[in-house]
PDB file of C-alpha atoms in Angstrom:
ATOM      1  CA  MET A   1     -66.140  59.721  69.042  1.00 65.00           C
ATOM      2  CA  ALA A   2     -62.826  60.520  67.379  1.00 72.00           C
ATOM      3  CA  ARG A   3     -60.009  58.055  67.587  1.00 79.00           C
ATOM      4  CA  PHE A   4     -56.487  58.866  68.704  1.00 83.00           C
ATOM      5  CA  LYS A   5     -54.088  59.328  65.818  1.00 90.00           C
ATOM      6  CA  ASN A   6     -50.566  58.063  66.448  1.00 94.00           C
ATOM      7  CA  ARG A   7     -47.233  57.940  64.723  1.00 95.00           C
ATOM      8  CA  TRP A   8     -45.016  54.869  65.076  1.00 96.00           C
ATOM      9  CA  ILE A   9     -41.304  55.565  65.078  1.00 97.00           C
ATOM     10  CA  LEU A  10     -38.976  52.654  64.247  1.00 96.00           C
ATOM     11  CA  VAL A  11     -35.501  53.441  65.586  1.00 96.00           C
ATOM     12  CA  GLU A  12     -32.301  51.443  65.898  1.00 95.00           C
ATOM     13  CA  PHE A  13     -29.842  52.290  68.681  1.00 94.00           C
ATOM     14  CA  ILE A  14     -26.330  51.730  67.300  1.00 93.00           C
ATOM     15  CA  PRO A  15     -23.788  51.250  70.148  1.00 92.00           C
ATOM     16  CA  ILE A  16     -20.504  53.144  70.047  1.00 90.00           C
ATOM     17  CA  ASN A  17     -17.569  51.243  71.538  1.00 80.00           C
ATOM     18  CA  LYS A  18     -15.530  53.937  73.343  1.00 66.00           C
ATOM     19  CA  SER A  19     -12.323  51.829  73.445  1.00 58.00           C
ATOM     20  CA  THR A  20     -12.056  51.911  69.672  1.00 48.00           C
ATOM     21  CA  THR A  21     -12.829  55.608  69.358  1.00 48.00           C
ATOM     22  CA  GLN A  22     -10.158  56.575  71.901  1.00 52.00           C
ATOM     23  CA  GLY A  23      -7.397  54.429  70.410  1.00 50.00           C
ATOM     24  CA  ASN A  24      -8.152  55.198  66.757  1.00 49.00           C
ATOM     25  CA  PRO A  25      -7.649  58.829  65.648  1.00 47.00           C
ATOM     26  CA  GLY A  26      -9.785  58.235  62.583  1.00 46.00           C
ATOM     27  CA  GLY A  27     -12.815  57.216  64.607  1.00 46.00           C
ATOM     28  CA  GLY A  28     -14.144  53.902  65.809  1.00 43.00           C
ATOM     29  CA  THR A  29     -16.214  52.770  62.901  1.00 43.00           C
ATOM     30  CA  ALA A  30     -14.823  49.220  63.064  1.00 39.00           C
ATOM     31  CA  GLU A  31     -17.041  48.435  66.050  1.00 47.00           C
ATOM     32  CA  LEU A  32     -19.999  50.559  64.963  1.00 46.00           C
ATOM     33  CA  GLY A  33     -23.138  48.484  64.503  1.00 50.00           C
ATOM     34  CA  LYS A  34     -21.801  45.285  65.989  1.00 52.00           C
ATOM     35  CA  PRO A  35     -23.781  43.668  68.782  1.00 53.00           C
ATOM     36  CA  SER A  36     -22.596  44.854  72.168  1.00 49.00           C
ATOM     37  CA  ASN A  37     -20.630  42.335  74.228  1.00 49.00           C
ATOM     38  CA  SER A  38     -21.073  44.048  77.563  1.00 48.00           C
ATOM     39  CA  GLY A  39     -23.730  42.261  79.543  1.00 46.00           C
ATOM     40  CA  SER A  40     -24.093  44.909  82.250  1.00 46.00           C
ATOM     41  CA  LEU A  41     -24.999  47.683  79.826  1.00 61.00           C
ATOM     42  CA  THR A  42     -27.987  46.120  78.121  1.00 82.00           C
ATOM     43  CA  LEU A  43     -30.832  48.292  76.990  1.00 87.00           C
ATOM     44  CA  ASP A  44     -34.503  47.798  77.726  1.00 91.00           C
ATOM     45  CA  GLY A  45     -37.658  49.727  76.993  1.00 91.00           C
ATOM     46  CA  LYS A  46     -37.752  51.451  80.352  1.00 94.00           C
ATOM     47  CA  LYS A  47     -34.204  52.824  79.985  1.00 94.00           C
ATOM     48  CA  ILE A  48     -35.023  54.097  76.492  1.00 95.00           C
ATOM     49  CA  TRP A  49     -38.248  55.745  77.733  1.00 95.00           C
ATOM     50  CA  ASN A  50     -36.423  57.427  80.632  1.00 95.00           C
ATOM     51  CA  SER A  51     -33.629  58.702  78.358  1.00 95.00           C
ATOM     52  CA  LEU A  52     -36.175  59.957  75.833  1.00 95.00           C
ATOM     53  CA  ARG A  53     -38.101  61.714  78.620  1.00 95.00           C
ATOM     54  CA  GLN A  54     -34.858  63.354  79.797  1.00 95.00           C
ATOM     55  CA  SER A  55     -34.022  64.411  76.243  1.00 95.00           C
ATOM     56  CA  VAL A  56     -37.432  65.971  75.649  1.00 96.00           C
ATOM     57  CA  ALA A  57     -37.340  67.767  79.027  1.00 95.00           C
ATOM     58  CA  SER A  58     -33.814  69.126  78.505  1.00 95.00           C
ATOM     59  CA  ASN A  59     -34.283  70.197  74.871  1.00 95.00           C
ATOM     60  CA  PHE A  60     -37.942  71.308  74.856  1.00 95.00           C
ATOM     61  CA  GLY A  61     -38.590  72.034  78.519  1.00 94.00           C
ATOM     62  CA  ASP A  62     -41.635  71.180  80.611  1.00 93.00           C
ATOM     63  CA  THR A  63     -43.915  72.391  77.861  1.00 93.00           C
ATOM     64  CA  GLY A  64     -42.418  69.883  75.392  1.00 93.00           C
ATOM     65  CA  TRP A  65     -42.690  67.056  77.896  1.00 94.00           C
ATOM     66  CA  GLY A  66     -46.245  68.093  78.714  1.00 93.00           C
ATOM     67  CA  LYS A  67     -47.177  67.751  75.020  1.00 93.00           C
ATOM     68  CA  VAL A  68     -45.384  64.455  74.410  1.00 94.00           C
ATOM     69  CA  GLY A  69     -45.500  62.732  77.818  1.00 91.00           C
ATOM     70  CA  LEU A  70     -49.018  61.337  77.811  1.00 91.00           C
ATOM     71  CA  SER A  71     -48.761  59.577  74.463  1.00 93.00           C
ATOM     72  CA  LEU A  72     -45.105  58.467  74.445  1.00 94.00           C
ATOM     73  CA  THR A  73     -44.658  54.730  74.878  1.00 95.00           C
ATOM     74  CA  VAL A  74     -42.047  52.187  73.927  1.00 95.00           C
ATOM     75  CA  LYS A  75     -44.088  49.345  72.436  1.00 94.00           C
ATOM     76  CA  TYR A  76     -41.334  46.971  71.332  1.00 93.00           C
ATOM     77  CA  PHE A  77     -37.624  46.566  71.960  1.00 93.00           C
ATOM     78  CA  SER A  78     -35.278  43.852  70.763  1.00 91.00           C
ATOM     79  CA  PRO A  79     -32.035  43.607  72.768  1.00 89.00           C
ATOM     80  CA  MET A  80     -30.289  41.584  70.054  1.00 87.00           C
ATOM     81  CA  THR A  81     -30.762  44.085  67.246  1.00 88.00           C
ATOM     82  CA  ASN A  82     -31.380  47.204  69.420  1.00 91.00           C
ATOM     83  CA  LEU A  83     -34.514  47.877  67.381  1.00 94.00           C
ATOM     84  CA  CYS A  84     -37.284  49.840  69.040  1.00 94.00           C
ATOM     85  CA  ILE A  85     -40.826  50.858  68.091  1.00 96.00           C
ATOM     86  CA  ILE A  86     -42.101  54.001  69.821  1.00 96.00           C
ATOM     87  CA  ARG A  87     -45.719  55.257  69.728  1.00 96.00           C
ATOM     88  CA  VAL A  88     -46.431  58.964  70.056  1.00 96.00           C
ATOM     89  CA  ALA A  89     -49.381  61.226  69.224  1.00 94.00           C
ATOM     90  CA  ARG A  90     -49.492  62.444  65.634  1.00 94.00           C
ATOM     91  CA  ASP A  91     -49.366  66.136  66.471  1.00 93.00           C
ATOM     92  CA  GLN A  92     -46.310  65.778  68.699  1.00 92.00           C
ATOM     93  CA  HIS A  93     -44.273  63.225  66.776  1.00 94.00           C
ATOM     94  CA  ASN A  94     -41.862  65.905  65.584  1.00 95.00           C
ATOM     95  CA  ILE A  95     -40.845  66.695  69.147  1.00 96.00           C
ATOM     96  CA  ALA A  96     -40.283  63.015  69.926  1.00 95.00           C
ATOM     97  CA  TRP A  97     -38.321  62.526  66.696  1.00 96.00           C
ATOM     98  CA  ALA A  98     -36.127  65.593  67.444  1.00 96.00           C
ATOM     99  CA  ALA A  99     -35.503  64.348  71.023  1.00 96.00           C
ATOM    100  CA  LEU A 100     -34.460  60.950  69.614  1.00 95.00           C
ATOM    101  CA  THR A 101     -32.089  62.656  67.230  1.00 94.00           C
ATOM    102  CA  LEU A 102     -30.552  64.727  70.004  1.00 95.00           C
ATOM    103  CA  LEU A 103     -30.152  61.696  72.269  1.00 94.00           C
ATOM    104  CA  SER A 104     -26.495  60.729  72.577  1.00 90.00           C
ATOM    105  CA  SER A 105     -26.330  58.271  75.482  1.00 91.00           C
ATOM    106  CA  ILE A 106     -28.635  55.926  77.314  1.00 92.00           C
ATOM    107  CA  ASP A 107     -27.781  55.008  80.897  1.00 89.00           C
ATOM    108  CA  GLY A 108     -24.151  56.172  80.478  1.00 88.00           C
ATOM    109  CA  MET A 109     -23.497  54.216  77.259  1.00 91.00           C
ATOM    110  CA  ALA A 110     -23.068  56.106  73.981  1.00 93.00           C
ATOM    111  CA  TYR A 111     -25.539  55.265  71.200  1.00 93.00           C
ATOM    112  CA  ILE A 112     -26.418  56.720  67.824  1.00 94.00           C
ATOM    113  CA  PRO A 113     -30.189  56.669  67.339  1.00 95.00           C
ATOM    114  CA  ASN A 114     -30.986  55.818  63.714  1.00 95.00           C
ATOM    115  CA  VAL A 115     -34.631  56.519  62.837  1.00 96.00           C
ATOM    116  CA  ILE A 116     -35.463  53.966  60.184  1.00 96.00           C
ATOM    117  CA  HIS A 117     -39.160  54.500  59.574  1.00 96.00           C
ATOM    118  CA  VAL A 118     -42.004  56.688  60.679  1.00 96.00           C
ATOM    119  CA  SER A 119     -45.492  55.331  60.033  1.00 95.00           C
ATOM    120  CA  GLY A 120     -49.104  56.306  60.653  1.00 94.00           C
ATOM    121  CA  THR A 121     -50.209  52.712  61.203  1.00 92.00           C
ATOM    122  CA  ILE A 122     -48.911  49.945  63.397  1.00 92.00           C
ATOM    123  CA  LYS A 123     -49.013  47.504  60.488  1.00 94.00           C
ATOM    124  CA  HIS A 124     -46.503  49.385  58.365  1.00 95.00           C
ATOM    125  CA  ALA A 125     -44.234  49.875  61.379  1.00 94.00           C
ATOM    126  CA  GLN A 126     -44.384  46.115  61.985  1.00 93.00           C
ATOM    127  CA  LEU A 127     -43.537  45.334  58.336  1.00 94.00           C
ATOM    128  CA  ALA A 128     -40.598  47.813  58.396  1.00 95.00           C
ATOM    129  CA  ALA A 129     -39.307  46.279  61.694  1.00 94.00           C
ATOM    130  CA  ILE A 130     -39.450  42.728  60.333  1.00 93.00           C
ATOM    131  CA  ALA A 131     -37.661  43.756  57.138  1.00 94.00           C
ATOM    132  CA  HIS A 132     -35.009  45.637  59.114  1.00 94.00           C
ATOM    133  CA  ASN A 133     -34.503  42.658  61.460  1.00 91.00           C
ATOM    134  CA  ARG A 134     -33.749  40.502  58.399  1.00 90.00           C
ATOM    135  CA  ILE A 135     -31.186  43.086  57.193  1.00 91.00           C
ATOM    136  CA  VAL A 136     -29.473  43.228  60.611  1.00 88.00           C
ATOM    137  CA  VAL A 137     -29.330  39.401  60.868  1.00 85.00           C
ATOM    138  CA  ALA A 138     -27.823  39.209  57.388  1.00 84.00           C
ATOM    139  CA  ARG A 139     -25.229  41.836  58.478  1.00 84.00           C
ATOM    140  CA  TYR A 140     -24.356  39.725  61.575  1.00 82.00           C
ATOM    141  CA  ARG A 141     -23.954  36.653  59.373  1.00 79.00           C
ATOM    142  CA  ALA A 142     -21.665  38.537  56.981  1.00 80.00           C
ATOM    143  CA  LEU A 143     -19.530  39.751  59.897  1.00 81.00           C
ATOM    144  CA  SER A 144     -19.130  36.220  61.239  1.00 77.00           C
ATOM    145  CA  LYS A 145     -17.346  34.986  58.046  1.00 73.00           C
ATOM    146  CA  MET A 146     -18.519  31.446  58.506  1.00 69.00           C
ATOM    147  CA  PRO A 147     -19.667  29.188  55.625  1.00 66.00           C
ATOM    148  CA  VAL A 148     -23.352  29.690  54.823  1.00 61.00           C
ATOM    149  CA  GLN A 149     -24.326  26.058  55.507  1.00 62.00           C
ATOM    150  CA  THR A 150     -22.752  26.141  58.966  1.00 60.00           C
ATOM    151  CA  LEU A 151     -24.436  29.445  59.768  1.00 53.00           C
ATOM    152  CA  VAL A 152     -27.915  28.285  58.880  1.00 56.00           C
ATOM    153  CA  GLN A 153     -27.525  25.181  61.020  1.00 58.00           C
ATOM    154  CA  ASN A 154     -25.765  26.559  64.098  1.00 58.00           C
ATOM    155  CA  ASP A 155     -26.290  30.240  64.650  1.00 63.00           C
ATOM    156  CA  GLY A 156     -29.848  30.340  66.037  1.00 77.00           C
ATOM    157  CA  LEU A 157     -30.596  33.505  64.076  1.00 79.00           C
ATOM    158  CA  GLU A 158     -33.404  31.827  62.133  1.00 82.00           C
ATOM    159  CA  THR A 159     -35.207  31.037  65.370  1.00 85.00           C
ATOM    160  CA  TYR A 160     -34.597  34.651  66.492  1.00 84.00           C
ATOM    161  CA  LEU A 161     -36.165  35.931  63.287  1.00 86.00           C
ATOM    162  CA  GLU A 162     -39.206  33.691  63.796  1.00 86.00           C
ATOM    163  CA  THR A 163     -39.717  34.698  67.416  1.00 88.00           C
ATOM    164  CA  SER A 164     -39.112  38.377  66.757  1.00 87.00           C
ATOM    165  CA  GLU A 165     -41.597  38.288  63.842  1.00 88.00           C
ATOM    166  CA  LYS A 166     -44.226  36.702  66.148  1.00 88.00           C
ATOM    167  CA  GLU A 167     -43.520  39.312  68.867  1.00 89.00           C
ATOM    168  CA  ILE A 168     -43.732  42.205  66.461  1.00 89.00           C
ATOM    169  CA  ASN A 169     -46.947  40.907  64.859  1.00 87.00           C
ATOM    170  CA  ALA A 170     -48.469  40.399  68.320  1.00 89.00           C
ATOM    171  CA  MET A 171     -48.233  44.128  69.078  1.00 83.00           C
ATOM    172  CA  GLN A 172     -51.544  45.964  69.182  1.00 79.00           C
ATOM    173  CA  ASP A 173     -52.432  49.607  69.255  1.00 71.00           C
TER     174      ASP A 173
END
């Protein structure tokens, strides 16, 4: 019996703060990539899956959704870093990737989907997700402008890195 061959897409959803883009004629890049402060507009795996389904259906029609729909699943999502791992069948991963690229908003909030890594195995997707989490946490620490010793003791990001690494490694195909 042949096994199912999948592709694992690691994507980061970068929030766009509309208040900075409206007031700044040069664009709102000052708030780009910062963690979102709005508690009511938090993402989860179900919202991402629904938006991705809508994007596939609107850009590729029912035929596109018929090809992608059975294999498309959101396997992991981190609300702190907006990092997501999506599993899709190998033959249809281009449709899912294109639908991700064409996605502009999720549940009314504007996001830029940044595809970080596409892998054929779950292990390489996990390793890329852990490495990217470390980069994002380092970026958050740099934005906070606190002394390094104070950050390591008080920010809780080390515990987040440990728990997210355990969650990512616990994923199975």
